[in-house]
């Protein structure tokens, strides 16, 4: 089940967000239960926390052994996102950045134009950019042209729990970009949604709210871990094609059988 992202070999295909957990202890336990080796953190949120709270948070992440993927959540322009990304690199000593530039306040849909502008400059400056984008094929191709090596198309609007609202578009992305690591990000509501994403051939799933807001986040983290693993195994094994008509699983003519 191991795979590579930006030259780093990972065994977990579960990327976990760190916001809105009931307590730091629950977050720590959820990370352990999930098996996640990459966790995301909103830099704006942590800068707002400040002081010892901020330091304690990063100690918790370090203790988990997970790799940190800072994100530019809350940014509304390429310039703002670029500035925040550079701050993240200085603070955490990583060139990984999950690039988010919001274009619509209602859906929190990424702005495809500002996203490409920011990605172009950040790639040129040595960042490994993980762009949070829509499932539009042309927009994704423009991000690849800008130098991105990984794409993070949404399943549905952030925090909506709607699952994969456009499986056709996601399936098209996977077919048209066969060599590109693709991570479904946002909108995942249940382990069944994660299974569906993995069965489409996606490389990983990133989610936050579905675990953090669960009645038992630790148990839900484990449920998603198992769902993601099951979906990937099913994809690799080869899922049977759907049929319009019934096909007998035990033919009784034309083949010998033993009683």
Short mmCIF file of C-alpha atoms in Angstrom, two decimals:
data_model
loop_
_atom_site.label_atom_id
_atom_site.label_comp_id
_atom_site.label_asym_id
_atom_site.label_seq_id
_atom_site.Cartn_x
_atom_site.Cartn_y
_atom_site.Cartn_z
CA UNK A 1 0.00 0.00 0.00
CA UNK A 2 3.03 2.30 0.08
CA UNK A 3 3.22 5.17 -2.40
CA UNK A 4 5.25 8.31 -3.02
CA UNK A 5 4.24 11.94 -2.63
CA UNK A 6 6.81 14.57 -3.58
CA UNK A 7 9.61 12.03 -3.24
CA UNK A 8 8.48 10.89 0.23
CA UNK A 9 7.36 7.29 0.66
CA UNK A 10 4.22 6.87 2.73
CA UNK A 11 2.32 3.82 3.87
CA UNK A 12 -0.88 5.66 4.86
CA UNK A 13 -3.18 7.19 2.26
CA UNK A 14 -5.09 9.09 4.93
CA UNK A 15 -4.25 12.81 5.27
CA UNK A 16 -5.88 14.27 8.38
CA UNK A 17 -6.83 17.85 9.27
CA UNK A 18 -6.25 19.13 12.80
CA UNK A 19 -8.97 21.75 13.35
CA UNK A 20 -11.98 21.75 15.70
CA UNK A 21 -11.19 18.73 17.86
CA UNK A 22 -12.70 18.67 21.36
CA UNK A 23 -9.24 18.72 22.96
CA UNK A 24 -5.55 18.30 22.10
CA UNK A 25 -5.68 14.85 23.69
CA UNK A 26 -8.51 13.74 21.41
CA UNK A 27 -6.62 15.09 18.40
CA UNK A 28 -3.52 13.16 19.41
CA UNK A 29 -5.53 9.96 19.84
CA UNK A 30 -7.31 10.50 16.51
CA UNK A 31 -4.01 10.91 14.67
CA UNK A 32 -2.77 7.66 16.22
CA UNK A 33 -5.98 5.80 15.36
CA UNK A 34 -5.97 7.11 11.79
CA UNK A 35 -2.43 5.99 11.07
CA UNK A 36 -2.03 9.27 9.16
CA UNK A 37 1.53 10.22 8.30
CA UNK A 38 0.60 13.67 7.02
CA UNK A 39 -1.50 16.19 8.93
CA UNK A 40 -2.56 19.63 7.81
CA UNK A 41 -2.70 22.80 9.86
CA UNK A 42 -4.20 26.18 9.03
CA UNK A 43 -1.41 28.68 9.61
CA UNK A 44 -3.81 31.60 10.09
CA UNK A 45 -5.62 29.72 12.84
CA UNK A 46 -2.42 28.89 14.67
CA UNK A 47 -1.01 32.39 14.37
CA UNK A 48 -4.25 33.68 15.85
CA UNK A 49 -3.84 31.29 18.79
CA UNK A 50 -0.30 32.51 19.52
CA UNK A 51 1.71 32.07 22.68
CA UNK A 52 2.10 28.80 24.53
CA UNK A 53 -1.04 27.35 22.91
CA UNK A 54 0.66 27.54 19.54
CA UNK A 55 3.88 25.95 20.82
CA UNK A 56 1.98 23.15 22.55
CA UNK A 57 0.12 22.41 19.32
CA UNK A 58 3.30 21.92 17.33
CA UNK A 59 4.83 19.77 20.06
CA UNK A 60 1.75 17.56 19.83
CA UNK A 61 2.15 17.19 16.06
CA UNK A 62 5.85 16.43 16.41
CA UNK A 63 5.11 13.81 19.04
CA UNK A 64 2.67 12.09 16.69
CA UNK A 65 5.46 11.48 14.18
CA UNK A 66 3.30 12.82 11.34
CA UNK A 67 4.64 15.12 8.66
CA UNK A 68 3.22 18.64 8.76
CA UNK A 69 1.48 20.09 5.72
CA UNK A 70 0.76 23.79 6.44
CA UNK A 71 -2.11 25.31 4.50
CA UNK A 72 -3.15 28.79 3.44
CA UNK A 73 -6.81 28.38 4.44
CA UNK A 74 -8.62 31.69 4.67
CA UNK A 75 -6.63 33.45 1.95
CA UNK A 76 -8.58 35.39 -0.65
CA UNK A 77 -5.81 36.37 -3.07
CA UNK A 78 -2.66 34.94 -4.58
CA UNK A 79 -0.53 37.57 -2.86
CA UNK A 80 -1.95 36.76 0.57
CA UNK A 81 -1.44 33.03 0.03
CA UNK A 82 2.15 33.51 -1.17
CA UNK A 83 3.00 35.59 1.89
CA UNK A 84 1.50 33.01 4.24
CA UNK A 85 3.29 30.15 2.48
CA UNK A 86 6.64 31.86 2.95
CA UNK A 87 5.88 32.40 6.63
CA UNK A 88 5.03 28.71 6.97
CA UNK A 89 8.33 27.69 5.41
CA UNK A 90 10.25 29.88 7.86
CA UNK A 91 8.29 28.64 10.88
CA UNK A 92 8.22 24.92 10.14
CA UNK A 93 11.24 24.33 7.95
CA UNK A 94 9.22 22.63 5.21
CA UNK A 95 8.72 23.51 1.57
CA UNK A 96 5.40 21.63 1.49
CA UNK A 97 2.36 23.87 1.30
CA UNK A 98 -1.30 23.11 0.80
CA UNK A 99 -2.35 26.06 -1.33
CA UNK A 100 -5.85 27.39 -0.76
CA UNK A 101 -7.23 30.57 -2.33
CA UNK A 102 -10.96 31.00 -1.82
CA UNK A 103 -12.97 32.58 -4.62
CA UNK A 104 -16.53 32.34 -3.29
CA UNK A 105 -17.65 33.02 0.26
CA UNK A 106 -20.75 30.81 0.10
CA UNK A 107 -19.24 27.59 -1.26
CA UNK A 108 -15.60 28.34 -0.35
CA UNK A 109 -14.82 27.26 -3.90
CA UNK A 110 -11.20 27.76 -4.93
CA UNK A 111 -10.41 30.68 -7.23
CA UNK A 112 -8.82 28.97 -10.27
CA UNK A 113 -7.11 32.12 -11.54
CA UNK A 114 -5.55 33.25 -8.26
CA UNK A 115 -4.62 29.63 -7.54
CA UNK A 116 -2.58 29.31 -10.73
CA UNK A 117 -0.93 32.69 -10.12
CA UNK A 118 0.09 31.71 -6.60
CA UNK A 119 1.19 28.22 -7.61
CA UNK A 120 3.39 29.55 -10.40
CA UNK A 121 5.31 31.83 -8.06
CA UNK A 122 5.58 29.33 -5.22
CA UNK A 123 6.86 26.53 -7.46
CA UNK A 124 9.41 28.94 -8.89
CA UNK A 125 10.46 29.71 -5.30
CA UNK A 126 11.10 26.06 -4.48
CA UNK A 127 7.82 25.03 -2.84
CA UNK A 128 6.16 21.66 -3.25
CA UNK A 129 2.63 22.92 -3.87
CA UNK A 130 -0.43 20.84 -3.00
CA UNK A 131 -3.19 22.93 -4.60
CA UNK A 132 -6.75 22.60 -3.31
CA UNK A 133 -8.75 22.90 -6.52
CA UNK A 134 -12.06 22.01 -8.12
CA UNK A 135 -12.58 18.90 -10.24
CA UNK A 136 -12.38 20.91 -13.49
CA UNK A 137 -9.96 19.17 -15.84
CA UNK A 138 -8.69 22.30 -17.62
CA UNK A 139 -8.02 24.12 -14.33
CA UNK A 140 -6.10 21.09 -13.11
CA UNK A 141 -4.04 21.00 -16.29
CA UNK A 142 -3.15 24.68 -15.82
CA UNK A 143 -1.90 23.91 -12.31
CA UNK A 144 0.27 21.14 -13.70
CA UNK A 145 1.58 23.57 -16.33
CA UNK A 146 2.47 25.90 -13.44
CA UNK A 147 4.71 23.18 -12.02
CA UNK A 148 2.47 21.46 -9.46
CA UNK A 149 3.18 17.73 -9.19
CA UNK A 150 0.18 16.90 -6.96
CA UNK A 151 -3.47 17.92 -7.20
CA UNK A 152 -6.13 18.01 -4.48
CA UNK A 153 -9.55 18.25 -6.18
CA UNK A 154 -12.58 18.67 -3.96
CA UNK A 155 -15.23 16.03 -3.50
CA UNK A 156 -17.72 18.66 -2.36
CA UNK A 157 -17.58 22.07 -0.62
CA UNK A 158 -15.44 22.17 2.53
CA UNK A 159 -17.19 20.86 5.61
CA UNK A 160 -20.40 19.98 3.74
CA UNK A 161 -20.21 16.21 4.22
CA UNK A 162 -21.87 15.71 0.84
CA UNK A 163 -19.37 13.14 -0.35
CA UNK A 164 -18.41 12.96 -4.02
CA UNK A 165 -20.97 15.18 -5.74
CA UNK A 166 -19.50 14.69 -9.21
CA UNK A 167 -17.97 11.21 -9.56
CA UNK A 168 -17.90 11.61 -13.34
CA UNK A 169 -15.57 14.62 -13.12
CA UNK A 170 -13.32 12.85 -10.63
CA UNK A 171 -13.25 9.72 -12.78
CA UNK A 172 -12.33 11.86 -15.79
CA UNK A 173 -9.47 13.48 -13.89
CA UNK A 174 -8.10 10.09 -12.91
CA UNK A 175 -8.31 8.82 -16.49
CA UNK A 176 -6.80 11.93 -18.10
CA UNK A 177 -4.02 12.41 -15.52
CA UNK A 178 -2.86 8.84 -14.93
CA UNK A 179 0.60 9.66 -13.62
CA UNK A 180 -0.35 12.52 -11.30
CA UNK A 181 -0.89 11.92 -7.56
CA UNK A 182 -4.51 12.90 -6.88
CA UNK A 183 -5.89 13.44 -3.38
CA UNK A 184 -9.61 13.99 -2.81
CA UNK A 185 -9.86 16.93 -0.44
CA UNK A 186 -13.01 18.38 1.19
CA UNK A 187 -16.63 17.31 1.41
CA UNK A 188 -16.02 13.75 2.63
CA UNK A 189 -18.74 12.89 5.13
CA UNK A 190 -18.45 9.19 5.88
CA UNK A 191 -16.06 6.28 5.39
CA UNK A 192 -18.27 5.19 2.46
CA UNK A 193 -17.31 8.41 0.64
CA UNK A 194 -13.63 7.65 1.24
CA UNK A 195 -14.09 4.12 -0.08
CA UNK A 196 -15.69 5.53 -3.23
CA UNK A 197 -12.79 7.94 -3.79
CA UNK A 198 -10.23 5.20 -3.41
CA UNK A 199 -12.17 2.84 -5.69
CA UNK A 200 -11.92 5.53 -8.39
CA UNK A 201 -8.15 5.14 -8.21
CA UNK A 202 -7.31 8.22 -6.18
CA UNK A 203 -4.05 8.10 -4.30
CA UNK A 204 -5.24 9.46 -0.95
CA UNK A 205 -8.02 11.25 0.89
CA UNK A 206 -7.76 14.37 3.04
CA UNK A 207 -10.50 15.22 5.52
CA UNK A 208 -11.06 17.00 8.81
CA UNK A 209 -14.65 17.75 9.81
CA UNK A 210 -15.99 14.21 9.45
CA UNK A 211 -13.58 13.05 12.15
CA UNK A 212 -13.31 16.16 14.35
CA UNK A 213 -17.11 16.62 14.59
CA UNK A 214 -17.95 12.95 15.15
CA UNK A 215 -19.44 11.87 18.46
CA UNK A 216 -16.28 9.77 18.91
CA UNK A 217 -13.48 11.26 16.77
CA UNK A 218 -11.01 8.52 17.65
CA UNK A 219 -13.34 5.73 16.60
CA UNK A 220 -14.27 7.64 13.43
CA UNK A 221 -10.60 8.11 12.57
CA UNK A 222 -10.17 4.35 12.74
CA UNK A 223 -13.28 3.82 10.60
CA UNK A 224 -11.87 6.10 7.90
CA UNK A 225 -8.48 4.37 8.08
CA UNK A 226 -10.10 1.02 7.41
CA UNK A 227 -12.37 2.43 4.69
CA UNK A 228 -9.46 4.02 2.84
CA UNK A 229 -7.47 0.80 3.02
CA UNK A 230 -10.45 -1.25 1.82
CA UNK A 231 -11.15 1.09 -1.09
CA UNK A 232 -7.55 1.00 -2.26
CA UNK A 233 -7.36 -2.79 -2.01
CA UNK A 234 -10.57 -3.08 -4.03
CA UNK A 235 -9.19 -0.76 -6.72
CA UNK A 236 -5.98 -2.75 -6.97
CA UNK A 237 -7.84 -6.07 -7.01
CA UNK A 238 -10.11 -4.95 -9.85
CA UNK A 239 -13.74 -4.11 -9.21
CA UNK A 240 -16.26 -6.04 -11.29
CA UNK A 241 -18.03 -4.15 -14.07
CA UNK A 242 -21.69 -3.31 -13.57
CA UNK A 243 -24.16 -5.20 -15.76
CA UNK A 244 -27.57 -4.12 -17.03
CA UNK A 245 -28.95 -7.64 -16.65
CA UNK A 246 -28.54 -10.43 -14.16
CA UNK A 247 -25.55 -12.70 -14.73
CA UNK A 248 -25.71 -16.06 -12.99
CA UNK A 249 -22.81 -16.50 -10.59
CA UNK A 250 -23.18 -20.30 -10.78
CA UNK A 251 -23.82 -21.43 -14.38
CA UNK A 252 -25.44 -24.87 -14.62
CA UNK A 253 -24.95 -25.49 -18.35
CA UNK A 254 -21.92 -25.72 -20.55
CA UNK A 255 -19.47 -26.42 -17.72
CA UNK A 256 -18.80 -29.54 -15.70
CA UNK A 257 -19.17 -29.29 -11.95
CA UNK A 258 -18.61 -31.60 -9.05
CA UNK A 259 -21.40 -32.57 -6.65
#
